[in-house]
Coordinates of C-alpha atoms in Angstrom, one line a residue:
M226 CA -2.1 -26.6 -1.0
Y227 CA -5.1 -24.4 -1.5
E228 CA -8.6 -24.4 -0.1
T229 CA -10.2 -25.0 -3.5
E230 CA -13.8 -24.6 -4.5
I231 CA -15.9 -25.1 -7.6
A232 CA -17.0 -21.9 -9.3
N233 CA -20.6 -21.0 -10.0
K234 CA -19.5 -20.3 -13.5
S235 CA -17.3 -22.3 -15.8
I236 CA -13.6 -21.6 -15.6
S237 CA -11.6 -22.3 -18.8
I238 CA -7.9 -22.7 -19.2
G239 CA -8.4 -20.5 -22.3
E240 CA -8.5 -17.4 -20.2
I241 CA -4.8 -17.9 -19.5
P242 CA -2.5 -17.4 -22.5
D243 CA -0.3 -20.4 -23.5
R244 CA 2.8 -18.3 -23.0
I245 CA 1.9 -17.8 -19.4
T246 CA 1.2 -21.5 -18.7
N247 CA 4.5 -22.3 -20.4
S248 CA 6.2 -19.8 -18.1
F249 CA 4.8 -21.6 -15.0
A250 CA 6.1 -24.9 -16.3
S251 CA 9.6 -23.6 -17.2
K252 CA 10.3 -22.2 -13.8
R253 CA 9.6 -25.5 -12.0
T254 CA 12.2 -27.8 -13.5
N255 CA 14.9 -27.0 -10.8
I256 CA 12.5 -27.5 -7.9
T257 CA 13.3 -30.9 -6.4
H258 CA 11.4 -30.5 -3.1
R259 CA 8.7 -28.1 -1.8
S260 CA 6.4 -27.6 1.2
L261 CA 2.6 -27.7 1.3
I262 CA 1.5 -24.6 3.1
S263 CA -2.3 -24.7 3.6
W264 CA -3.7 -21.6 2.0
A265 CA -7.2 -20.2 2.6
E266 CA -9.2 -16.9 2.3
H267 CA -9.2 -14.6 5.3
C268 CA -10.1 -11.0 6.2
V269 CA -7.7 -8.2 7.1
E270 CA -10.2 -6.8 9.7
C271 CA -11.4 -10.1 11.0
T272 CA -12.9 -10.1 14.6
M273 CA -14.8 -13.4 14.0
P274 CA -17.6 -14.1 15.0
S275 CA -18.7 -10.7 16.3
C276 CA -18.0 -9.1 13.0
F277 CA -20.5 -11.4 11.3
S278 CA -23.3 -9.3 12.6
S279 CA -21.6 -5.8 12.7
C280 CA -19.7 -5.7 9.4
D281 CA -21.3 -4.4 6.2
Y282 CA -18.9 -6.5 4.1
Y283 CA -19.9 -9.8 5.8
S284 CA -20.9 -12.4 3.1
P285 CA -21.4 -15.9 4.5
R286 CA -19.8 -19.0 2.9
G287 CA -21.3 -22.4 3.2
D288 CA -19.5 -22.9 6.6
L289 CA -20.8 -19.4 7.7
K290 CA -17.2 -17.9 7.6
C291 CA -16.9 -14.6 5.7
R292 CA -16.5 -14.7 1.9
R293 CA -13.5 -12.5 1.1
F294 CA -12.8 -13.9 -2.4
E295 CA -15.5 -14.0 -5.1
D296 CA -16.4 -17.7 -5.5
G297 CA -13.5 -18.7 -3.2
I298 CA -10.2 -20.1 -4.5
I299 CA -11.0 -21.6 -7.9
G300 CA -8.8 -24.4 -9.2
I301 CA -8.1 -24.5 -12.9
E302 CA -6.7 -27.7 -14.3
I303 CA -3.7 -27.3 -16.6
P304 CA -2.9 -29.9 -19.3
N305 CA 0.8 -29.9 -18.5
G306 CA 3.0 -32.6 -17.0
I307 CA 4.7 -30.2 -14.6
V308 CA 1.9 -27.8 -13.8
K309 CA -1.3 -29.5 -12.7
Y310 CA -3.3 -26.6 -11.3
L311 CA -3.4 -22.8 -11.1
M312 CA -5.7 -21.1 -8.6
K313 CA -7.8 -18.1 -9.6
I314 CA -8.6 -15.6 -6.8
T315 CA -10.8 -12.5 -7.2
F316 CA -10.2 -10.3 -4.1
R317 CA -13.1 -8.6 -2.3
M318 CA -12.7 -5.7 0.1
W319 CA -10.3 -6.6 3.0
G320 CA -9.5 -10.0 1.4
K321 CA -6.1 -11.6 2.0
L322 CA -4.6 -15.0 1.3
E323 CA -3.3 -16.6 4.4
G324 CA -1.5 -19.9 5.0
K325 CA -0.3 -21.9 8.0
G326 CA 2.6 -24.2 7.7
S327 CA 6.3 -24.9 8.2
V328 CA 9.4 -25.5 6.1
R329 CA 8.8 -29.2 6.0
L330 CA 9.6 -30.4 2.4
Y331 CA 8.2 -33.1 0.2
E332 CA 9.6 -34.5 -3.0
T333 CA 7.9 -32.6 -5.9
D334 CA 6.1 -35.6 -7.2
T335 CA 4.7 -36.4 -3.7
A336 CA 3.6 -32.7 -3.3
I337 CA 1.8 -32.9 -6.7
K338 CA -0.1 -36.1 -5.7
K339 CA -1.2 -34.6 -2.4
E340 CA -2.5 -31.5 -4.2
A341 CA -4.3 -33.6 -6.8
N342 CA -6.0 -35.7 -4.1
D343 CA -7.1 -32.6 -2.2
F344 CA -8.4 -31.0 -5.4
A345 CA -10.4 -34.2 -6.2
L346 CA -11.9 -34.3 -2.6
S347 CA -12.8 -30.6 -2.8
A348 CA -14.6 -31.2 -6.1
L349 CA -16.4 -34.3 -4.8
Q350 CA -17.5 -32.6 -1.6
R351 CA -19.3 -29.8 -3.6
K352 CA -20.9 -32.2 -6.2
L353 CA -22.4 -34.6 -3.8
P354 CA -25.8 -33.7 -2.2
I355 CA -24.3 -33.6 1.3
P356 CA -26.7 -32.1 4.0
Y357 CA -25.8 -28.5 5.0
N358 CA -24.5 -29.4 8.5
L359 CA -22.5 -32.3 7.3
D360 CA -21.0 -30.2 4.6
I361 CA -19.7 -27.7 7.2
L362 CA -18.3 -30.6 9.3
T363 CA -16.6 -32.2 6.3
G364 CA -15.0 -28.9 5.4
K365 CA -13.7 -28.5 9.0
V366 CA -12.2 -32.1 9.0
R367 CA -10.4 -31.5 5.7
A368 CA -9.1 -28.1 6.9
K369 CA -7.9 -29.8 10.2
I370 CA -6.1 -32.5 8.3
K371 CA -4.4 -30.1 5.9
S372 CA -3.4 -27.8 8.8
K373 CA -1.9 -30.6 10.8
D374 CA 0.0 -32.0 7.8
A375 CA 1.4 -28.5 7.0
S376 CA 2.3 -27.6 10.6
I377 CA 4.4 -30.6 11.6
N378 CA 7.4 -29.4 13.5
S379 CA 9.9 -28.2 10.9
R380 CA 12.9 -29.3 12.9
D381 CA 12.3 -32.8 11.5
F382 CA 11.9 -32.5 7.8
G383 CA 14.6 -34.7 6.4
T384 CA 18.1 -34.0 5.0
I385 CA 17.0 -31.8 2.1
K386 CA 16.5 -28.2 3.5
A387 CA 14.5 -25.4 2.0
N388 CA 16.8 -22.7 0.5
C389 CA 14.1 -20.3 -0.7
F390 CA 10.5 -19.2 -0.4
L391 CA 9.1 -19.0 -3.9
M392 CA 5.9 -17.4 -5.3
E393 CA 4.6 -17.6 -8.8
V394 CA 1.6 -15.6 -9.9
F395 CA 0.0 -14.3 -13.2
N396 CA -1.2 -10.7 -13.1
P397 CA -3.6 -10.4 -16.1
R398 CA -3.9 -6.6 -15.7
N399 CA -2.1 -4.0 -17.8
D400 CA -0.7 -2.3 -14.7
V401 CA 1.4 -3.1 -11.7
V402 CA -0.2 -4.7 -8.6
N403 CA 1.4 -4.3 -5.1
I404 CA 1.0 -7.1 -2.6
L405 CA 2.5 -7.3 0.9
L406 CA 4.0 -10.6 1.9
S407 CA 4.5 -11.2 5.6
F408 CA 5.5 -14.0 8.0
H409 CA 4.8 -14.0 11.7
P410 CA 4.4 -16.5 14.5
T411 CA 1.0 -18.0 15.4
D412 CA 1.8 -17.1 19.0
P413 CA 0.5 -13.5 19.5
E414 CA 3.0 -12.9 22.3
K415 CA 5.9 -13.1 19.8
K416 CA 6.2 -9.8 18.0
S417 CA 8.9 -10.6 15.4
Q418 CA 7.9 -10.8 11.8
Y419 CA 9.2 -10.5 8.3
Q420 CA 7.5 -8.3 5.7
T421 CA 8.3 -7.3 2.2
P422 CA 6.3 -5.7 -0.7
M423 CA 6.0 -7.7 -3.8
I424 CA 5.5 -5.8 -7.1
L425 CA 3.6 -7.8 -9.6
K426 CA 4.2 -6.6 -13.1
P427 CA 1.7 -7.4 -15.9
G428 CA 2.1 -11.1 -16.9
Y429 CA 4.0 -13.9 -15.2
N430 CA 5.9 -13.2 -12.0
Y431 CA 8.4 -15.4 -10.2
F432 CA 10.0 -14.5 -6.8
Q433 CA 12.6 -16.3 -4.7
I434 CA 13.4 -15.1 -1.2
P435 CA 16.4 -16.8 0.6
V436 CA 15.3 -18.7 3.7
E437 CA 18.2 -17.0 5.7
E438 CA 16.7 -13.6 5.0
I439 CA 13.3 -14.6 6.4
S440 CA 14.7 -16.6 9.4
K441 CA 16.5 -13.5 10.6
F442 CA 13.1 -12.0 11.6
C443 CA 10.8 -15.0 12.0
D444 CA 11.5 -18.3 13.8
L445 CA 10.8 -20.9 11.1
S446 CA 11.3 -23.8 13.5
E447 CA 7.9 -23.1 15.0
E448 CA 4.4 -22.7 13.5
F449 CA 3.9 -19.5 11.6
L450 CA 1.4 -17.7 9.4
V451 CA 2.1 -16.4 5.9
Q452 CA -0.1 -13.6 4.5
L453 CA -0.5 -12.0 1.1
Q454 CA -2.5 -8.8 1.1
P455 CA -3.1 -6.4 -1.8
Q456 CA -1.8 -2.8 -1.2
P457 CA -4.1 -1.0 -1.2
D458 CA -7.3 -3.0 -0.9
T459 CA -8.5 -3.5 -4.5
P460 CA -11.9 -5.1 -4.8
G461 CA -12.3 -7.0 -8.0
L462 CA -8.5 -7.7 -8.3
V463 CA -8.0 -11.0 -10.1
L464 CA -4.7 -13.0 -9.8
Y465 CA -3.7 -16.5 -10.7
F466 CA -1.4 -18.3 -8.3
G467 CA 0.8 -21.3 -8.7
I468 CA 3.3 -22.5 -6.1
I469 CA 3.6 -20.3 -3.0
D470 CA 5.8 -22.5 -0.8
F471 CA 9.2 -23.1 0.7
A472 CA 11.3 -25.0 -1.8
H473 CA 14.7 -26.5 -2.6
D474 CA 16.0 -25.1 -5.9
S475 CA 18.9 -27.1 -7.2
D476 CA 20.3 -24.2 -9.3
L477 CA 20.2 -21.9 -6.2
A478 CA 22.0 -24.5 -4.2
N479 CA 24.7 -24.8 -6.8
S480 CA 25.1 -21.0 -7.1
A481 CA 25.6 -20.8 -3.4
A482 CA 28.8 -22.9 -3.7
I483 CA 30.8 -20.0 -5.3
S484 CA 34.4 -20.0 -4.1
E485 CA 35.7 -17.4 -1.7
N486 CA 37.9 -16.0 -4.5
E487 CA 34.9 -15.4 -6.7
I488 CA 33.0 -13.7 -3.8
G489 CA 36.0 -11.5 -3.1
T490 CA 35.9 -10.0 -6.6
T491 CA 32.4 -8.7 -6.1
K492 CA 32.2 -4.9 -5.8
P493 CA 30.7 -4.0 -2.4
E494 CA 27.5 -1.9 -2.4
T495 CA 27.7 1.7 -1.3
K496 CA 26.9 2.0 2.4
I497 CA 23.9 4.1 3.6
K498 CA 24.9 7.3 5.3
C499 CA 21.5 9.0 5.7
V500 CA 18.0 7.6 6.1
V501 CA 15.1 10.0 5.2
W502 CA 11.8 9.3 6.9
D503 CA 8.2 10.0 6.0
L504 CA 6.0 10.7 9.1
D505 CA 2.4 9.8 8.6
N506 CA 1.8 6.0 8.7
T507 CA 5.5 5.5 8.8
L508 CA 7.2 7.0 11.9
W509 CA 3.7 7.1 13.5
K510 CA 0.5 5.4 12.7
G511 CA -2.2 7.8 11.6
T512 CA -2.3 11.1 9.6
L513 CA -1.4 14.1 11.7
I514 CA -3.5 16.7 10.0
E515 CA -6.6 14.5 10.0
D516 CA -6.2 12.6 13.3
G517 CA -4.6 15.3 15.4
E518 CA -1.5 15.2 17.7
D519 CA -3.2 13.2 20.4
N520 CA -4.4 10.4 18.2
V521 CA -1.3 9.5 16.2
V522 CA 0.5 6.5 17.6
I523 CA 4.3 6.3 17.5
N524 CA 5.8 3.3 15.6
E525 CA 8.1 1.7 18.1
D526 CA 9.8 -0.4 15.4
A527 CA 10.7 2.8 13.6
V528 CA 12.0 4.4 16.8
A529 CA 14.2 1.4 17.5
L530 CA 15.6 1.6 14.0
I531 CA 16.3 5.3 14.3
K532 CA 18.2 4.9 17.5
D533 CA 20.2 1.9 16.1
L534 CA 21.1 3.9 13.0
D535 CA 22.2 6.8 15.1
Q536 CA 24.6 4.5 17.1
R537 CA 26.0 3.3 13.8
G538 CA 26.7 6.9 12.6
I539 CA 23.9 6.8 10.0
I540 CA 22.2 10.1 9.9
N541 CA 18.4 10.4 10.1
S542 CA 16.3 13.1 8.5
V543 CA 12.7 13.8 7.5
A544 CA 10.8 14.5 4.2
S545 CA 7.2 14.8 5.0
K546 CA 4.1 16.6 3.6
N547 CA 2.8 18.2 6.7
N548 CA 2.6 21.4 8.7
A549 CA 6.2 21.8 9.9
E550 CA 5.2 23.3 13.3
D551 CA 2.7 20.6 14.1
A552 CA 5.0 17.8 13.0
L553 CA 8.0 19.1 15.0
T554 CA 5.7 19.4 18.0
V555 CA 4.9 15.6 17.8
L556 CA 8.6 14.8 17.3
N557 CA 9.5 16.8 20.3
K558 CA 6.7 15.2 22.3
Y559 CA 8.2 11.8 21.8
G560 CA 11.8 12.9 22.2
L561 CA 12.7 12.3 18.6
E562 CA 13.4 15.8 17.2
E563 CA 17.0 15.7 18.3
F564 CA 17.7 12.6 16.1
F565 CA 16.8 14.3 12.8
L566 CA 19.2 16.6 10.9
Y567 CA 17.7 19.2 8.5
P568 CA 14.1 17.8 8.6
D569 CA 12.3 19.1 5.5
I570 CA 8.6 19.3 6.2
S571 CA 6.7 21.1 3.5
W572 CA 4.1 20.4 0.8
G573 CA 6.4 20.1 -2.2
P574 CA 7.8 17.0 -3.9
K575 CA 9.9 14.8 -1.7
S576 CA 12.6 14.4 -4.3
Q577 CA 13.3 18.1 -3.8
A578 CA 13.3 17.7 0.0
I579 CA 15.9 14.9 -0.3
R580 CA 18.0 17.0 -2.7
R581 CA 18.0 19.8 -0.1
I582 CA 18.9 17.5 2.7
A583 CA 21.8 16.0 0.7
H584 CA 23.1 19.5 -0.1
R585 CA 23.0 20.6 3.5
L586 CA 24.7 17.5 4.7
N587 CA 27.2 17.6 1.8
I588 CA 27.1 13.9 1.2
G589 CA 26.4 11.9 -2.0
I590 CA 22.8 11.2 -2.8
D591 CA 23.7 7.7 -3.7
T592 CA 24.3 7.0 0.1
F593 CA 20.6 7.9 0.9
A594 CA 17.7 5.7 1.8
F595 CA 14.1 6.8 1.8
I596 CA 11.3 5.2 3.9
D597 CA 7.6 6.0 3.0
D598 CA 4.3 4.1 3.1
Q599 CA 3.1 5.5 -0.2
P600 CA 4.1 3.9 -3.6
F601 CA 3.6 7.3 -5.3
E602 CA 6.1 9.0 -3.1
R603 CA 8.7 6.3 -3.3
A604 CA 8.3 6.2 -7.1
E605 CA 8.6 10.0 -7.3
V606 CA 11.9 9.9 -5.4
S607 CA 13.2 6.9 -7.2
E608 CA 12.5 8.2 -10.7
T609 CA 14.1 11.6 -9.8
H610 CA 17.0 10.2 -7.8
K611 CA 17.8 6.7 -9.2
D612 CA 20.6 6.1 -6.7
V613 CA 18.4 6.6 -3.6
A614 CA 17.3 3.3 -2.0
C615 CA 13.6 3.4 -1.4
Y616 CA 11.8 1.2 1.1
D617 CA 8.2 0.6 2.1
A618 CA 7.3 1.5 5.8
T619 CA 6.5 -2.2 6.3
E620 CA 10.2 -3.0 5.8
V621 CA 11.4 -1.1 8.8
S622 CA 12.1 -4.2 10.9
T623 CA 14.2 -5.8 8.2
L624 CA 16.6 -3.0 7.2
L625 CA 19.4 -3.5 9.7
G626 CA 19.9 -7.0 8.3
L627 CA 20.8 -5.6 4.8
A628 CA 24.4 -5.3 3.8
R629 CA 24.2 -1.5 3.0
F630 CA 23.4 -0.8 6.7
D631 CA 26.2 -3.0 8.0
V632 CA 28.8 -0.4 9.0
P633 CA 31.5 -0.5 11.8
I634 CA 30.5 1.1 15.1
T635 CA 33.1 3.2 16.9
E636 CA 33.0 6.0 19.5
D637 CA 33.3 8.5 16.6
T638 CA 30.3 7.1 14.7
K639 CA 28.2 7.5 17.8
K640 CA 29.1 11.2 17.8
R641 CA 28.5 11.8 14.1
R642 CA 25.1 13.5 14.5
H643 CA 26.5 15.9 17.0
L644 CA 29.4 16.7 14.8
Y645 CA 27.1 17.5 11.9
K646 CA 25.0 19.8 14.2
N647 CA 28.0 21.7 15.3
Q648 CA 29.9 22.0 12.0
I649 CA 27.4 22.2 9.1
E650 CA 25.7 25.5 8.4
R651 CA 22.4 25.8 6.7
E652 CA 22.7 26.5 3.0
E653 CA 20.3 27.7 0.4
A654 CA 18.0 24.9 -0.7
M655 CA 18.6 23.2 -4.0
G656 CA 15.5 21.8 -5.5
S657 CA 14.8 20.2 -8.8
S658 CA 13.0 22.4 -11.3
D659 CA 9.2 22.4 -11.4
D660 CA 9.4 21.0 -15.0
D661 CA 11.0 17.8 -13.6
Y662 CA 8.1 17.2 -11.2
E663 CA 5.5 18.0 -13.9
T664 CA 7.1 15.5 -16.2
F665 CA 6.9 12.9 -13.4
L666 CA 3.3 13.7 -12.7
K667 CA 2.5 13.2 -16.4
S668 CA 4.1 9.8 -16.3
C669 CA 1.9 8.8 -13.4
K670 CA -1.2 8.8 -15.6
L671 CA -3.4 10.3 -12.9
K672 CA -7.1 9.9 -13.4
L673 CA -9.8 11.7 -11.5
V674 CA -13.2 9.8 -11.5
V675 CA -16.2 12.1 -10.8
E676 CA -19.4 10.5 -9.6
P677 CA -22.6 11.6 -7.8
L678 CA -23.1 10.7 -4.1
T679 CA -24.8 7.3 -3.7
E680 CA -25.7 5.0 -0.9
K681 CA -22.6 3.0 -1.7
S682 CA -20.2 5.9 -1.2
I683 CA -21.9 7.5 1.9
A684 CA -19.8 5.7 4.5
R685 CA -16.5 6.8 2.9
V686 CA -17.7 10.4 2.4
Y687 CA -18.8 10.5 6.0
E688 CA -15.3 9.4 7.1
L689 CA -13.7 12.0 4.8
A690 CA -15.9 14.8 6.2
Q691 CA -15.0 13.8 9.8
R692 CA -11.3 13.5 9.2
T693 CA -10.3 16.1 6.6
N694 CA -8.8 19.4 7.9
Q695 CA -6.0 20.5 5.6
M696 CA -8.1 20.6 2.5
N697 CA -11.5 21.1 3.9
F698 CA -12.5 24.6 2.7
T699 CA -15.6 25.1 4.8
G700 CA -14.9 22.8 7.8
N701 CA -18.4 21.2 7.6
R702 CA -18.8 17.8 9.3
Y703 CA -21.7 15.9 7.8
S704 CA -23.5 13.0 9.5
R705 CA -24.7 10.1 7.4
K706 CA -28.3 11.3 7.8
A707 CA -27.3 14.8 6.5
L708 CA -25.5 13.2 3.5
R709 CA -28.7 11.3 2.6
E710 CA -30.7 14.4 2.8
I711 CA -28.2 16.2 0.5
M712 CA -28.4 13.3 -1.9
R713 CA -32.2 13.7 -2.1
N714 CA -32.1 17.5 -2.6
S715 CA -32.8 18.2 -6.2
N716 CA -31.2 21.7 -5.9
L717 CA -27.8 20.1 -5.0
D718 CA -25.3 18.5 -7.3
T719 CA -22.9 16.2 -5.5
Y720 CA -19.5 15.0 -6.6
V721 CA -17.7 12.1 -5.1
L722 CA -14.1 12.1 -6.3
G723 CA -12.0 9.0 -6.8
C724 CA -8.4 8.9 -8.0
N725 CA -6.0 6.3 -9.4
D726 CA -2.7 6.3 -11.2
R727 CA -0.2 3.8 -12.5
F728 CA 0.7 2.7 -9.0
G729 CA -2.8 1.9 -7.8
N730 CA -6.1 3.2 -6.6
Y731 CA -6.3 6.0 -4.0
G732 CA -10.0 5.3 -3.4
I733 CA -12.4 8.2 -2.6
I734 CA -10.3 11.3 -2.0
G735 CA -12.7 14.2 -2.3
F736 CA -16.3 15.4 -2.0
S737 CA -18.1 18.6 -3.3
I738 CA -21.6 20.0 -3.2
I739 CA -22.7 22.6 -5.8
R740 CA -26.0 24.6 -5.3
K741 CA -27.6 24.8 -8.7
S742 CA -29.9 27.8 -8.0
D743 CA -27.0 30.2 -7.8
N744 CA -24.0 28.2 -9.2
T745 CA -22.2 28.2 -5.9
M746 CA -19.9 25.4 -4.6
Q747 CA -21.0 25.3 -1.0
D748 CA -18.6 22.6 0.0
L749 CA -15.2 21.2 -1.1
M750 CA -12.9 18.8 0.6
F751 CA -10.0 16.6 -0.4
S752 CA -7.9 14.0 1.3
C753 CA -4.2 15.1 1.8
R754 CA -3.3 12.0 -0.2
I755 CA -3.7 14.0 -3.4
Q756 CA -1.7 17.1 -2.2
S757 CA 0.6 18.5 -4.9
K758 CA -0.7 16.1 -7.5
R759 CA -2.8 18.7 -9.4
V760 CA -6.0 16.6 -8.8
D761 CA -7.7 19.6 -7.0
H762 CA -6.8 21.9 -9.9
A763 CA -8.3 19.3 -12.4
F764 CA -11.6 19.1 -10.5
L765 CA -12.0 22.9 -10.3
T766 CA -11.3 23.2 -14.0
H767 CA -13.9 20.6 -14.6
V768 CA -16.7 22.3 -12.6
V769 CA -15.8 25.8 -13.8
T770 CA -16.1 24.6 -17.3
K771 CA -19.5 23.1 -16.5
Y772 CA -21.1 25.8 -14.4
H773 CA -19.6 29.2 -15.2
K774 CA -22.1 31.3 -17.0
R775 CA -24.8 28.6 -16.8
D776 CA -28.0 30.5 -16.8
K777 CA -25.8 33.7 -17.1
L778 CA -24.6 33.2 -13.5
S779 CA -20.9 33.4 -12.5
F780 CA -19.5 30.3 -10.7
S781 CA -18.7 31.0 -7.1
I782 CA -17.1 29.1 -4.1
A783 CA -18.0 29.5 -0.4
Y784 CA -14.7 29.4 1.5
Q785 CA -14.3 29.6 5.3
Q786 CA -10.6 30.2 6.2
S787 CA -8.9 28.3 9.0
A788 CA -5.3 27.9 10.2
K789 CA -5.4 24.3 8.8
N790 CA -6.7 25.1 5.3
T791 CA -5.0 28.4 4.5
P792 CA -1.9 26.9 2.7
S793 CA -4.1 24.7 0.5
A794 CA -6.4 27.6 -0.3
Q795 CA -3.6 28.9 -2.6
I796 CA -5.3 26.9 -5.3
F797 CA -8.2 29.4 -5.6
S798 CA -5.8 32.3 -6.5
D799 CA -3.9 29.9 -8.7
M800 CA -7.1 29.2 -10.6
G801 CA -8.0 32.9 -10.9
F802 CA -10.8 33.2 -8.3
V803 CA -11.3 36.6 -6.6
K804 CA -13.0 37.5 -3.4
V805 CA -16.3 39.4 -4.0
G806 CA -17.9 39.5 -0.6
E807 CA -18.3 37.7 2.7
Q808 CA -21.0 36.7 5.1
G809 CA -19.8 36.2 8.6
S810 CA -16.7 34.1 8.5
V811 CA -17.5 32.7 5.0
S812 CA -15.9 34.4 2.0
K813 CA -17.5 34.3 -1.5
L814 CA -14.9 33.7 -4.2
S815 CA -16.1 34.2 -7.8
Y816 CA -14.6 33.2 -11.1
P817 CA -14.1 36.4 -13.1
E818 CA -15.2 37.3 -16.6
N819 CA -12.9 36.9 -19.6
I820 CA -10.2 34.8 -18.0
S821 CA -8.8 31.6 -19.4
L822 CA -8.6 28.5 -17.3
P823 CA -5.2 27.1 -16.6
E824 CA -4.4 24.2 -18.9
N825 CA -5.0 20.8 -17.4
N826 CA -2.6 18.4 -19.2
I827 CA -1.7 16.2 -16.2
V828 CA -4.9 14.7 -14.8
E829 CA -7.5 12.9 -16.9
V830 CA -11.0 13.6 -15.6
I831 CA -13.6 10.9 -16.1
S832 CA -17.2 12.0 -15.3
T833 CA -20.0 9.5 -15.0

């Protein structure tokens, strides 16, 4: 049951292809009962009501709550006997869909009637000339009734039990959309929760999650919240939702009645022998090279899993793009370094790191699992090593419940890490060829969007300037005031760099300033999110092509070396720049005469 509204513009069923509405209808024939979770728009960063006056994104609704969906949740009537309505949602920044409810079930016909009545009341409320204050009160009463109806104690919901949580959604885009689904108690003192990433392919999507899987991590007998949040935030993302509820699927119930003999013939899955961890925003919260050692916060759920895996004899290792010395210092600080065998901390592809770890451990790569918060990194590993099980960092608390991690625990298993440390010698690294990684990068369809600095982008550029170390080639830290002055300076060209690929949008990942009077790049910085993706090479190729020999001047770069940016500065020699002078601690790098630019056949540059 959705918090529906009437759009300011007409919404036509014609915007949804017939094949899609038919797909919605065909999947509902086996649903005999379903719940009525009360869904509404919410904000990821909500600190209501204080944020109403402090947040730049605050946009008041009629009830003064923050508008996080364009036009709210828009009901679209479907001329179909099974499907009555679909709900159109256009996400704004930080928008999430949140529901409160229980696993109490209604017969499907009853659920449809309740939804129809609520839809009609919603439409009537917005058509009648109700005074402003009364409109707010009416909305609150309706929300209270829906919430109470949805949150009736689920211990008493009749003889028919929910056997799945189902979600159906139409993704009208031509690319994949990632959404995080999570369940957690309304009581903030209770920390347990269930999370899983949902990958929405273009077109109609239908998901079923067994109730038993969710109930291992979230007590469904008490009130709980369910949340759906785009990963990453994607303002303007449009999705059409159907049922998002607990349900009883008759086919699923029948399939669960397989005999023990049939179950016994199923080939067991290969057990996991090694889990390889990412560090930033996975083992700890924060980015080490940007936030610093003292500001990253250890992920206690990850630490608990590492120690449980160690007791089960499952080896832990690391594949992280970081400075090895700094990362190992943090691991040692938290007493975790001893748990990782052959940590591979470098700036190369993580598929190569995992291959090296497998070689050193001398175990099959099909027994590996990889945990990382970034879709790009998981895909890069998955497409290179198809047998490696890849998990999002949000799934950490759910992994021990999976069959592949269910291994017998003995005294020998508890000693396995120490046996490896004593018996296995370090061997020469085996990495996949550079051609393999280049092929993967090409398949990612990386796009670099180059735009001038505007008032809209100042906040993110300010944040980038304050946090970026590894790929900040002057070390400058600009205030918002300074950025506005730069924006107004007619002698300065500014470049705000955005990036996206087939996995999603990275947002603003770079900033550069070029002084037109002498063709000099006086500042250049990138987020570490684009490390090793050739985005930095593509941008330099773009500006060299534009500026070199303009007004007969060579193109130059001001570079101030630091311990943090030295490894990343390899890009300048890769591109052919040479040092021609220095002023204090700042070196002048110039693009030489009669040299061809390296070919950019990986990243598409879009300049506006």
